Amino acid sequence: MKLLEGKNVIITGASRGIGTGIAQVFADHGANVAFTYSSSEAPALALEKELTAKGVKAKAYKSNAASFSDSEALVASVLEDFGGVIDVLINNAGITKDNLLMRMSEEDFDSVIDINLKSVFNMTKAVQRTMLKQRKGSIINMSSVVGVKGNAGQTNYAASKAGMIGFTKSVALELGSRNIRCNAIAPGFIETEMTDKLDAKVVQGWRDGIPLKRGGSTEDIANACLFFASDLSAYVTGQVLNVDGGMLT
Ligand code: NAP
């Protein structure tokens, strides 16, 4: 069964990792996918080709999620290219700039907050008018278990991810009466290219500490997004779903 047949979806930061996984699963479910990248042009164009070959409309846009004007321009372009309807927004773009608070620069704090959190304000505001007119929409924010429980060495990242949760719940309250839902996903340890670079023993230690005894895949996160994007979750808003193999249990 295709759960998103003909739906138009925007995913920020889909040139790699979790965003790419979401785009692939969504295209398999019949969604048209508009997605962004900030610098990884080659993989973004390769993904655009791959998704188009699945028989859906797909387009990559270079757009800095931290920029308010880029986000407004992006949404205007998507509306023009995809027939004026936006059914789903996934705020997925994110970065880390880890350091102990003692050594963290103001610049590294600000850039993580801007790319991870302010981006969510930028993009949600940019799609809001369209979703209000449609009286329908689903917004999904990619938080993290770190935003729920904190993490030493990640004050900037944890603050951005916790901020996304407050934003999610507030948007759910503001827009629920117009049938616009807003939920967050809190992934645990997801094995992407980023984690491939880590020491194998350290990674095994993390896996051993997870009740399900494995790291998550990008597909695990994409499937949770599929639930929030589709009518399977028609009566769910303002929630945070931990997709972490039981890590926070
Ligand atoms: P990733 O592999 O590093 O990919 C990040 C994506 O975001 C890339 O496509 C990147 O594109 C894009 N991006 C970065 N800065 C951007 C900007 N300013 N504007 C637009 N796009 C930008 O990360 P990931 O592991 O897939 O993580 C995706 C999301 O899940 C992030 O929000 C992350 O915090 C969250 N998360 C990940 C994990 C995990 O274990 N992997 C756990 C919890 C939460 P460019 O290369 O073009 O910059």
PDB file of C-alpha atoms and ligand atoms in Angstrom:
ATOM      1  CA  MET A   1       0.000   0.000   0.000  1.00  0.00           C
ATOM      2  CA  LYS A   2       1.347   3.441  -0.964  1.00  0.00           C
ATOM      3  CA  LEU A   3       0.727   5.839   1.909  1.00  0.00           C
ATOM      4  CA  LEU A   4       1.714   9.143   0.268  1.00  0.00           C
ATOM      5  CA  GLU A   5       0.496   8.817  -3.323  1.00  0.00           C
ATOM      6  CA  GLY A   6       0.638  12.242  -5.020  1.00  0.00           C
ATOM      7  CA  LYS A   7       1.527  14.134  -1.815  1.00  0.00           C
ATOM      8  CA  ASN A   8       4.058  16.983  -2.053  1.00  0.00           C
ATOM      9  CA  VAL A   9       6.791  16.882   0.567  1.00  0.00           C
ATOM     10  CA  ILE A  10       9.652  19.235   1.439  1.00  0.00           C
ATOM     11  CA  ILE A  11      12.652  17.728   3.258  1.00  0.00           C
ATOM     12  CA  THR A  12      15.514  19.954   4.371  1.00  0.00           C
ATOM     13  CA  GLY A  13      19.017  18.472   4.282  1.00  0.00           C
ATOM     14  CA  ALA A  14      18.443  15.346   2.203  1.00  0.00           C
ATOM     15  CA  SER A  15      21.721  15.113   0.308  1.00  0.00           C
ATOM     16  CA  ARG A  16      23.027  12.599   2.872  1.00  0.00           C
ATOM     17  CA  GLY A  17      22.134  10.381   5.805  1.00  0.00           C
ATOM     18  CA  ILE A  18      18.672  10.420   7.359  1.00  0.00           C
ATOM     19  CA  GLY A  19      17.275  12.963   4.879  1.00  0.00           C
ATOM     20  CA  THR A  20      18.244  10.778   1.925  1.00  0.00           C
ATOM     21  CA  GLY A  21      16.663   7.758   3.639  1.00  0.00           C
ATOM     22  CA  ILE A  22      13.399   9.657   4.163  1.00  0.00           C
ATOM     23  CA  ALA A  23      13.349  10.852   0.540  1.00  0.00           C
ATOM     24  CA  GLN A  24      13.836   7.275  -0.739  1.00  0.00           C
ATOM     25  CA  VAL A  25      11.120   5.741   1.447  1.00  0.00           C
ATOM     26  CA  PHE A  26       8.703   8.603   0.685  1.00  0.00           C
ATOM     27  CA  ALA A  27       9.244   8.254  -3.081  1.00  0.00           C
ATOM     28  CA  ASP A  28       8.581   4.491  -2.749  1.00  0.00           C
ATOM     29  CA  HIS A  29       5.251   5.500  -1.183  1.00  0.00           C
ATOM     30  CA  GLY A  30       4.362   7.745  -4.136  1.00  0.00           C
ATOM     31  CA  ALA A  31       5.338  11.158  -2.711  1.00  0.00           C
ATOM     32  CA  ASN A  32       6.737  13.979  -4.836  1.00  0.00           C
ATOM     33  CA  VAL A  33       9.879  15.157  -3.066  1.00  0.00           C
ATOM     34  CA  ALA A  34      11.396  18.644  -2.971  1.00  0.00           C
ATOM     35  CA  PHE A  35      14.574  18.583  -0.923  1.00  0.00           C
ATOM     36  CA  THR A  36      17.458  20.840   0.021  1.00  0.00           C
ATOM     37  CA  TYR A  37      21.200  20.752   0.512  1.00  0.00           C
ATOM     38  CA  SER A  38      23.656  23.479   1.435  1.00  0.00           C
ATOM     39  CA  SER A  39      26.864  22.357  -0.272  1.00  0.00           C
ATOM     40  CA  SER A  40      26.750  18.657  -1.303  1.00  0.00           C
ATOM     41  CA  GLU A  41      25.584  19.260  -4.863  1.00  0.00           C
ATOM     42  CA  ALA A  42      26.731  16.000  -6.512  1.00  0.00           C
ATOM     43  CA  PRO A  43      24.911  13.613  -4.129  1.00  0.00           C
ATOM     44  CA  ALA A  44      21.858  15.890  -4.193  1.00  0.00           C
ATOM     45  CA  LEU A  45      21.647  15.754  -7.998  1.00  0.00           C
ATOM     46  CA  ALA A  46      22.235  11.975  -7.913  1.00  0.00           C
ATOM     47  CA  LEU A  47      19.348  11.602  -5.453  1.00  0.00           C
ATOM     48  CA  GLU A  48      17.100  13.771  -7.633  1.00  0.00           C
ATOM     49  CA  LYS A  49      17.790  11.381 -10.539  1.00  0.00           C
ATOM     50  CA  GLU A  50      17.254   8.282  -8.389  1.00  0.00           C
ATOM     51  CA  LEU A  51      13.884   9.515  -7.076  1.00  0.00           C
ATOM     52  CA  THR A  52      12.688  10.654 -10.497  1.00  0.00           C
ATOM     53  CA  ALA A  53      13.445   7.155 -11.819  1.00  0.00           C
ATOM     54  CA  LYS A  54      10.922   5.827  -9.274  1.00  0.00           C
ATOM     55  CA  GLY A  55       8.203   7.706 -11.205  1.00  0.00           C
ATOM     56  CA  VAL A  56       7.621  10.629  -8.827  1.00  0.00           C
ATOM     57  CA  LYS A  57       8.493  14.311  -9.200  1.00  0.00           C
ATOM     58  CA  ALA A  58      11.710  15.179  -7.383  1.00  0.00           C
ATOM     59  CA  LYS A  59      13.868  18.270  -7.251  1.00  0.00           C
ATOM     60  CA  ALA A  60      16.983  19.320  -5.329  1.00  0.00           C
ATOM     61  CA  TYR A  61      17.306  22.943  -4.202  1.00  0.00           C
ATOM     62  CA  LYS A  62      20.421  24.630  -2.845  1.00  0.00           C
ATOM     63  CA  SER A  63      19.124  26.527   0.171  1.00  0.00           C
ATOM     64  CA  ASN A  64      20.605  27.463   3.532  1.00  0.00           C
ATOM     65  CA  ALA A  65      18.052  26.448   6.170  1.00  0.00           C
ATOM     66  CA  ALA A  66      19.501  29.003   8.595  1.00  0.00           C
ATOM     67  CA  SER A  67      18.563  31.849   6.253  1.00  0.00           C
ATOM     68  CA  PHE A  68      15.060  33.324   6.521  1.00  0.00           C
ATOM     69  CA  SER A  69      15.172  34.758   3.002  1.00  0.00           C
ATOM     70  CA  ASP A  70      16.493  31.507   1.486  1.00  0.00           C
ATOM     71  CA  SER A  71      13.650  29.613   3.162  1.00  0.00           C
ATOM     72  CA  GLU A  72      11.006  32.010   1.834  1.00  0.00           C
ATOM     73  CA  ALA A  73      12.479  31.824  -1.677  1.00  0.00           C
ATOM     74  CA  LEU A  74      12.680  28.025  -1.475  1.00  0.00           C
ATOM     75  CA  VAL A  75       9.018  27.630  -0.560  1.00  0.00           C
ATOM     76  CA  ALA A  76       7.983  30.054  -3.338  1.00  0.00           C
ATOM     77  CA  SER A  77       9.974  27.964  -5.864  1.00  0.00           C
ATOM     78  CA  VAL A  78       8.533  24.679  -4.587  1.00  0.00           C
ATOM     79  CA  LEU A  79       4.991  26.058  -4.823  1.00  0.00           C
ATOM     80  CA  GLU A  80       5.647  27.058  -8.416  1.00  0.00           C
ATOM     81  CA  ASP A  81       7.347  23.780  -9.369  1.00  0.00           C
ATOM     82  CA  PHE A  82       4.982  21.397  -7.544  1.00  0.00           C
ATOM     83  CA  GLY A  83       1.555  22.874  -8.358  1.00  0.00           C
ATOM     84  CA  GLY A  84       0.872  25.108  -5.356  1.00  0.00           C
ATOM     85  CA  VAL A  85       0.370  22.433  -2.690  1.00  0.00           C
ATOM     86  CA  ILE A  86       2.651  21.438   0.206  1.00  0.00           C
ATOM     87  CA  ASP A  87       1.329  18.496   2.216  1.00  0.00           C
ATOM     88  CA  VAL A  88       4.325  17.728   4.412  1.00  0.00           C
ATOM     89  CA  LEU A  89       7.372  19.618   5.723  1.00  0.00           C
ATOM     90  CA  ILE A  90      10.243  17.735   7.337  1.00  0.00           C
ATOM     91  CA  ASN A  91      12.752  19.937   9.134  1.00  0.00           C
ATOM     92  CA  ASN A  92      15.706  17.567   9.058  1.00  0.00           C
ATOM     93  CA  ALA A  93      18.801  19.697   8.256  1.00  0.00           C
ATOM     94  CA  GLY A  94      21.206  19.744  11.163  1.00  0.00           C
ATOM     95  CA  ILE A  95      24.839  19.940  12.195  1.00  0.00           C
ATOM     96  CA  THR A  96      26.997  19.313  15.266  1.00  0.00           C
ATOM     97  CA  LYS A  97      29.897  21.424  16.538  1.00  0.00           C
ATOM     98  CA  ASP A  98      30.723  19.591  19.745  1.00  0.00           C
ATOM     99  CA  ASN A  99      32.914  20.853  22.548  1.00  0.00           C
ATOM    100  CA  LEU A 100      32.868  21.181  26.301  1.00  0.00           C
ATOM    101  CA  LEU A 101      31.181  24.414  27.345  1.00  0.00           C
ATOM    102  CA  MET A 102      34.549  25.615  28.660  1.00  0.00           C
ATOM    103  CA  ARG A 103      35.974  25.473  25.116  1.00  0.00           C
ATOM    104  CA  MET A 104      32.892  26.219  23.029  1.00  0.00           C
ATOM    105  CA  SER A 105      33.112  29.407  20.980  1.00  0.00           C
ATOM    106  CA  GLU A 106      30.215  31.820  20.616  1.00  0.00           C
ATOM    107  CA  GLU A 107      30.367  31.193  16.865  1.00  0.00           C
ATOM    108  CA  ASP A 108      29.916  27.422  17.306  1.00  0.00           C
ATOM    109  CA  PHE A 109      26.997  27.948  19.663  1.00  0.00           C
ATOM    110  CA  ASP A 110      25.295  30.391  17.297  1.00  0.00           C
ATOM    111  CA  SER A 111      25.772  28.371  14.118  1.00  0.00           C
ATOM    112  CA  VAL A 112      24.302  25.199  15.645  1.00  0.00           C
ATOM    113  CA  ILE A 113      21.300  27.134  16.981  1.00  0.00           C
ATOM    114  CA  ASP A 114      20.811  28.873  13.617  1.00  0.00           C
ATOM    115  CA  ILE A 115      21.049  25.751  11.442  1.00  0.00           C
ATOM    116  CA  ASN A 116      19.206  23.359  13.767  1.00  0.00           C
ATOM    117  CA  LEU A 117      16.608  25.565  15.455  1.00  0.00           C
ATOM    118  CA  LYS A 118      16.124  28.885  13.692  1.00  0.00           C
ATOM    119  CA  SER A 119      15.794  26.878  10.455  1.00  0.00           C
ATOM    120  CA  VAL A 120      12.657  25.284  11.897  1.00  0.00           C
ATOM    121  CA  PHE A 121      11.140  28.736  12.510  1.00  0.00           C
ATOM    122  CA  ASN A 122      12.180  29.862   9.003  1.00  0.00           C
ATOM    123  CA  MET A 123      10.684  26.892   7.185  1.00  0.00           C
ATOM    124  CA  THR A 124       7.542  26.496   9.297  1.00  0.00           C
ATOM    125  CA  LYS A 125       6.715  30.179   8.869  1.00  0.00           C
ATOM    126  CA  ALA A 126       7.338  29.905   5.134  1.00  0.00           C
ATOM    127  CA  VAL A 127       4.888  26.968   4.633  1.00  0.00           C
ATOM    128  CA  GLN A 128       2.324  28.135   7.176  1.00  0.00           C
ATOM    129  CA  ARG A 129       0.201  30.300   4.847  1.00  0.00           C
ATOM    130  CA  THR A 130      -0.092  27.528   2.260  1.00  0.00           C
ATOM    131  CA  MET A 131      -1.024  24.901   4.857  1.00  0.00           C
ATOM    132  CA  LEU A 132      -3.575  27.257   6.454  1.00  0.00           C
ATOM    133  CA  LYS A 133      -5.208  27.810   3.058  1.00  0.00           C
ATOM    134  CA  GLN A 134      -5.272  24.065   2.435  1.00  0.00           C
ATOM    135  CA  ARG A 135      -6.608  23.432   5.949  1.00  0.00           C
ATOM    136  CA  LYS A 136      -4.262  20.471   6.036  1.00  0.00           C
ATOM    137  CA  GLY A 137      -0.605  19.763   6.634  1.00  0.00           C
ATOM    138  CA  SER A 138       1.900  17.735   8.599  1.00  0.00           C
ATOM    139  CA  ILE A 139       5.138  19.205   9.954  1.00  0.00           C
ATOM    140  CA  ILE A 140       7.813  16.869  11.300  1.00  0.00           C
ATOM    141  CA  ASN A 141      10.826  18.136  13.221  1.00  0.00           C
ATOM    142  CA  MET A 142      13.967  16.020  13.566  1.00  0.00           C
ATOM    143  CA  SER A 143      15.009  16.449  17.184  1.00  0.00           C
ATOM    144  CA  SER A 144      17.267  13.985  19.053  1.00  0.00           C
ATOM    145  CA  VAL A 145      17.393  11.928  22.255  1.00  0.00           C
ATOM    146  CA  VAL A 146      20.051  14.460  23.236  1.00  0.00           C
ATOM    147  CA  GLY A 147      17.358  17.165  23.235  1.00  0.00           C
ATOM    148  CA  VAL A 148      15.368  15.058  25.693  1.00  0.00           C
ATOM    149  CA  LYS A 149      18.130  14.012  28.094  1.00  0.00           C
ATOM    150  CA  GLY A 150      21.130  16.319  27.417  1.00  0.00           C
ATOM    151  CA  ASN A 151      24.705  15.276  26.607  1.00  0.00           C
ATOM    152  CA  ALA A 152      28.088  16.404  27.900  1.00  0.00           C
ATOM    153  CA  GLY A 153      30.010  18.155  25.134  1.00  0.00           C
ATOM    154  CA  GLN A 154      26.847  19.096  23.217  1.00  0.00           C
ATOM    155  CA  THR A 155      25.311  22.082  25.036  1.00  0.00           C
ATOM    156  CA  ASN A 156      24.692  23.846  21.717  1.00  0.00           C
ATOM    157  CA  TYR A 157      23.242  20.785  19.968  1.00  0.00           C
ATOM    158  CA  ALA A 158      21.139  19.680  22.968  1.00  0.00           C
ATOM    159  CA  ALA A 159      19.741  23.208  23.381  1.00  0.00           C
ATOM    160  CA  SER A 160      18.812  23.339  19.688  1.00  0.00           C
ATOM    161  CA  LYS A 161      17.129  19.921  19.799  1.00  0.00           C
ATOM    162  CA  ALA A 162      15.257  20.674  23.046  1.00  0.00           C
ATOM    163  CA  GLY A 163      14.167  23.987  21.520  1.00  0.00           C
ATOM    164  CA  MET A 164      12.697  22.099  18.577  1.00  0.00           C
ATOM    165  CA  ILE A 165      10.493  20.143  20.977  1.00  0.00           C
ATOM    166  CA  GLY A 166       9.063  23.312  22.561  1.00  0.00           C
ATOM    167  CA  PHE A 167       8.528  24.762  19.099  1.00  0.00           C
ATOM    168  CA  THR A 168       6.778  21.569  17.941  1.00  0.00           C
ATOM    169  CA  LYS A 169       4.328  21.534  20.849  1.00  0.00           C
ATOM    170  CA  SER A 170       3.559  25.242  20.444  1.00  0.00           C
ATOM    171  CA  VAL A 171       2.896  24.926  16.705  1.00  0.00           C
ATOM    172  CA  ALA A 172       0.655  21.920  17.395  1.00  0.00           C
ATOM    173  CA  LEU A 173      -1.397  24.097  19.773  1.00  0.00           C
ATOM    174  CA  GLU A 174      -1.523  27.091  17.406  1.00  0.00           C
ATOM    175  CA  LEU A 175      -2.428  25.255  14.217  1.00  0.00           C
ATOM    176  CA  GLY A 176      -4.367  22.209  15.367  1.00  0.00           C
ATOM    177  CA  SER A 177      -7.744  23.876  14.780  1.00  0.00           C
ATOM    178  CA  ARG A 178      -6.794  24.212  11.087  1.00  0.00           C
ATOM    179  CA  ASN A 179      -5.949  20.506  10.771  1.00  0.00           C
ATOM    180  CA  ILE A 180      -2.205  21.171  10.660  1.00  0.00           C
ATOM    181  CA  ARG A 181      -0.301  18.665  12.787  1.00  0.00           C
ATOM    182  CA  CYS A 182       3.210  19.103  14.129  1.00  0.00           C
ATOM    183  CA  ASN A 183       5.261  16.308  15.706  1.00  0.00           C
ATOM    184  CA  ALA A 184       8.907  15.615  16.492  1.00  0.00           C
ATOM    185  CA  ILE A 185      11.099  12.549  16.185  1.00  0.00           C
ATOM    186  CA  ALA A 186      13.958  11.973  18.597  1.00  0.00           C
ATOM    187  CA  PRO A 187      16.398   9.542  16.957  1.00  0.00           C
ATOM    188  CA  GLY A 188      18.947   7.758  19.111  1.00  0.00           C
ATOM    189  CA  PHE A 189      22.176   6.420  17.587  1.00  0.00           C
ATOM    190  CA  ILE A 190      21.589   6.172  13.840  1.00  0.00           C
ATOM    191  CA  GLU A 191      24.341   4.593  11.766  1.00  0.00           C
ATOM    192  CA  THR A 192      25.115   6.939   8.881  1.00  0.00           C
ATOM    193  CA  GLU A 193      28.296   7.871   6.981  1.00  0.00           C
ATOM    194  CA  MET A 194      29.083  10.098   9.949  1.00  0.00           C
ATOM    195  CA  THR A 195      29.173   7.195  12.414  1.00  0.00           C
ATOM    196  CA  ASP A 196      31.137   4.962   9.956  1.00  0.00           C
ATOM    197  CA  LYS A 197      34.118   7.175  10.697  1.00  0.00           C
ATOM    198  CA  LEU A 198      34.045   6.464  14.445  1.00  0.00           C
ATOM    199  CA  ASP A 199      36.241   3.933  16.230  1.00  0.00           C
ATOM    200  CA  ALA A 200      34.709   0.441  15.789  1.00  0.00           C
ATOM    201  CA  LYS A 201      35.117  -0.430  19.500  1.00  0.00           C
ATOM    202  CA  VAL A 202      33.368   2.770  20.593  1.00  0.00           C
ATOM    203  CA  VAL A 203      30.502   2.095  18.190  1.00  0.00           C
ATOM    204  CA  GLN A 204      30.168  -1.502  19.442  1.00  0.00           C
ATOM    205  CA  GLY A 205      30.034  -0.156  23.012  1.00  0.00           C
ATOM    206  CA  TRP A 206      27.112   2.080  22.030  1.00  0.00           C
ATOM    207  CA  ARG A 207      25.309  -0.797  20.328  1.00  0.00           C
ATOM    208  CA  ASP A 208      25.752  -2.997  23.423  1.00  0.00           C
ATOM    209  CA  GLY A 209      24.150  -0.308  25.600  1.00  0.00           C
ATOM    210  CA  ILE A 210      20.971  -0.159  23.465  1.00  0.00           C
ATOM    211  CA  PRO A 211      18.150  -2.543  24.527  1.00  0.00           C
ATOM    212  CA  LEU A 212      17.598  -3.646  20.893  1.00  0.00           C
ATOM    213  CA  LYS A 213      21.399  -4.205  20.594  1.00  0.00           C
ATOM    214  CA  ARG A 214      21.917  -2.324  17.338  1.00  0.00           C
ATOM    215  CA  GLY A 215      22.232   1.177  15.980  1.00  0.00           C
ATOM    216  CA  GLY A 216      19.239   2.507  14.049  1.00  0.00           C
ATOM    217  CA  SER A 217      19.134   2.748  10.259  1.00  0.00           C
ATOM    218  CA  THR A 218      18.007   5.713   8.199  1.00  0.00           C
ATOM    219  CA  GLU A 219      15.034   3.553   7.196  1.00  0.00           C
ATOM    220  CA  ASP A 220      14.003   3.207  10.864  1.00  0.00           C
ATOM    221  CA  ILE A 221      13.715   7.000  11.031  1.00  0.00           C
ATOM    222  CA  ALA A 222      12.074   7.253   7.597  1.00  0.00           C
ATOM    223  CA  ASN A 223       9.371   4.795   8.692  1.00  0.00           C
ATOM    224  CA  ALA A 224       8.574   6.941  11.741  1.00  0.00           C
ATOM    225  CA  CYS A 225       8.338   9.963   9.406  1.00  0.00           C
ATOM    226  CA  LEU A 226       5.996   7.977   7.175  1.00  0.00           C
ATOM    227  CA  PHE A 227       3.667   7.494  10.143  1.00  0.00           C
ATOM    228  CA  PHE A 228       3.631  11.218  10.978  1.00  0.00           C
ATOM    229  CA  ALA A 229       3.345  12.309   7.326  1.00  0.00           C
ATOM    230  CA  SER A 230       0.456  10.014   6.448  1.00  0.00           C
ATOM    231  CA  ASP A 231      -3.129   9.721   7.643  1.00  0.00           C
ATOM    232  CA  LEU A 232      -2.052   6.814   9.873  1.00  0.00           C
ATOM    233  CA  SER A 233      -1.340   9.560  12.425  1.00  0.00           C
ATOM    234  CA  ALA A 234      -4.377  11.736  11.568  1.00  0.00           C
ATOM    235  CA  TYR A 235      -5.237  12.081  15.294  1.00  0.00           C
ATOM    236  CA  VAL A 236      -1.661  12.611  16.554  1.00  0.00           C
ATOM    237  CA  THR A 237      -0.116  16.042  17.124  1.00  0.00           C
ATOM    238  CA  GLY A 238       2.319  17.704  19.516  1.00  0.00           C
ATOM    239  CA  GLN A 239       4.140  14.441  20.219  1.00  0.00           C
ATOM    240  CA  VAL A 240       7.789  13.437  20.430  1.00  0.00           C
ATOM    241  CA  LEU A 241       8.520   9.902  19.266  1.00  0.00           C
ATOM    242  CA  ASN A 242      11.789   8.413  20.493  1.00  0.00           C
ATOM    243  CA  VAL A 243      13.162   6.149  17.751  1.00  0.00           C
ATOM    244  CA  ASP A 244      16.154   4.887  19.663  1.00  0.00           C
ATOM    245  CA  GLY A 245      16.017   1.120  20.151  1.00  0.00           C
ATOM    246  CA  GLY A 246      14.916   1.706  23.726  1.00  0.00           C
ATOM    247  CA  MET A 247      17.919   3.870  24.636  1.00  0.00           C
ATOM    248  CA  LEU A 248      15.900   6.274  26.807  1.00  0.00           C
ATOM    249  CA  THR A 249      13.896   3.549  28.515  1.00  0.00           C
TER     250      THR A 249
HETATM  251  P1  NAP B   1      24.222  14.290   8.047  1.00  0.00           P
HETATM  252  O1  NAP B   1      24.505  12.962   7.454  1.00  0.00           O
HETATM  253  O2  NAP B   1      25.353  15.142   8.507  1.00  0.00           O
HETATM  254  O3  NAP B   1      23.333  15.146   6.984  1.00  0.00           O
HETATM  255  C1  NAP B   1      22.938  16.457   7.263  1.00  0.00           C
HETATM  256  C2  NAP B   1      22.165  17.000   6.091  1.00  0.00           C
HETATM  257  O4  NAP B   1      21.816  18.365   6.387  1.00  0.00           O
HETATM  258  C3  NAP B   1      22.985  17.044   4.807  1.00  0.00           C
HETATM  259  O5  NAP B   1      22.157  16.751   3.698  1.00  0.00           O
HETATM  260  C4  NAP B   1      23.452  18.501   4.735  1.00  0.00           C
HETATM  261  O6  NAP B   1      23.655  18.946   3.407  1.00  0.00           O
HETATM  262  C5  NAP B   1      22.267  19.210   5.340  1.00  0.00           C
HETATM  263  N1  NAP B   1      22.601  20.535   5.871  1.00  0.00           N
HETATM  264  C6  NAP B   1      23.558  20.871   6.761  1.00  0.00           C
HETATM  265  N2  NAP B   1      23.553  22.196   6.977  1.00  0.00           N
HETATM  266  C7  NAP B   1      22.557  22.707   6.203  1.00  0.00           C
HETATM  267  C8  NAP B   1      22.042  24.012   5.979  1.00  0.00           C
HETATM  268  N3  NAP B   1      22.559  25.084   6.590  1.00  0.00           N
HETATM  269  N4  NAP B   1      21.011  24.163   5.121  1.00  0.00           N
HETATM  270  C9  NAP B   1      20.485  23.111   4.468  1.00  0.00           C
HETATM  271  N5  NAP B   1      20.931  21.851   4.631  1.00  0.00           N
HETATM  272  C10 NAP B   1      21.957  21.657   5.492  1.00  0.00           C
HETATM  273  O7  NAP B   1      23.242  14.166   9.299  1.00  0.00           O
HETATM  274  P2  NAP B   1      22.209  12.998   9.686  1.00  0.00           P
HETATM  275  O8  NAP B   1      22.922  12.070  10.594  1.00  0.00           O
HETATM  276  O9  NAP B   1      21.539  12.481   8.496  1.00  0.00           O
HETATM  277  O10 NAP B   1      21.182  13.840  10.580  1.00  0.00           O
HETATM  278  C11 NAP B   1      19.982  14.396  10.051  1.00  0.00           C
HETATM  279  C12 NAP B   1      19.189  15.020  11.196  1.00  0.00           C
HETATM  280  O11 NAP B   1      18.942  14.046  12.202  1.00  0.00           O
HETATM  281  C13 NAP B   1      19.937  16.175  11.891  1.00  0.00           C
HETATM  282  O12 NAP B   1      19.022  17.171  12.273  1.00  0.00           O
HETATM  283  C14 NAP B   1      20.506  15.486  13.136  1.00  0.00           C
HETATM  284  O13 NAP B   1      20.738  16.398  14.176  1.00  0.00           O
HETATM  285  C15 NAP B   1      19.415  14.500  13.466  1.00  0.00           C
HETATM  286  N6  NAP B   1      19.873  13.358  14.262  1.00  0.00           N
HETATM  287  C16 NAP B   1      20.824  12.488  13.802  1.00  0.00           C
HETATM  288  C17 NAP B   1      21.230  11.402  14.594  1.00  0.00           C
HETATM  289  C18 NAP B   1      22.259  10.398  14.126  1.00  0.00           C
HETATM  290  O14 NAP B   1      22.635   9.513  14.924  1.00  0.00           O
HETATM  291  N7  NAP B   1      22.726  10.429  12.891  1.00  0.00           N
HETATM  292  C19 NAP B   1      20.689  11.248  15.867  1.00  0.00           C
HETATM  293  C20 NAP B   1      19.727  12.155  16.323  1.00  0.00           C
HETATM  294  C21 NAP B   1      19.319  13.210  15.505  1.00  0.00           C
HETATM  295  P3  NAP B   1      25.092  19.559   2.934  1.00  0.00           P
HETATM  296  O15 NAP B   1      26.066  18.434   2.989  1.00  0.00           O
HETATM  297  O16 NAP B   1      24.838  20.069   1.566  1.00  0.00           O
HETATM  298  O17 NAP B   1      25.417  20.629   3.938  1.00  0.00           O
END
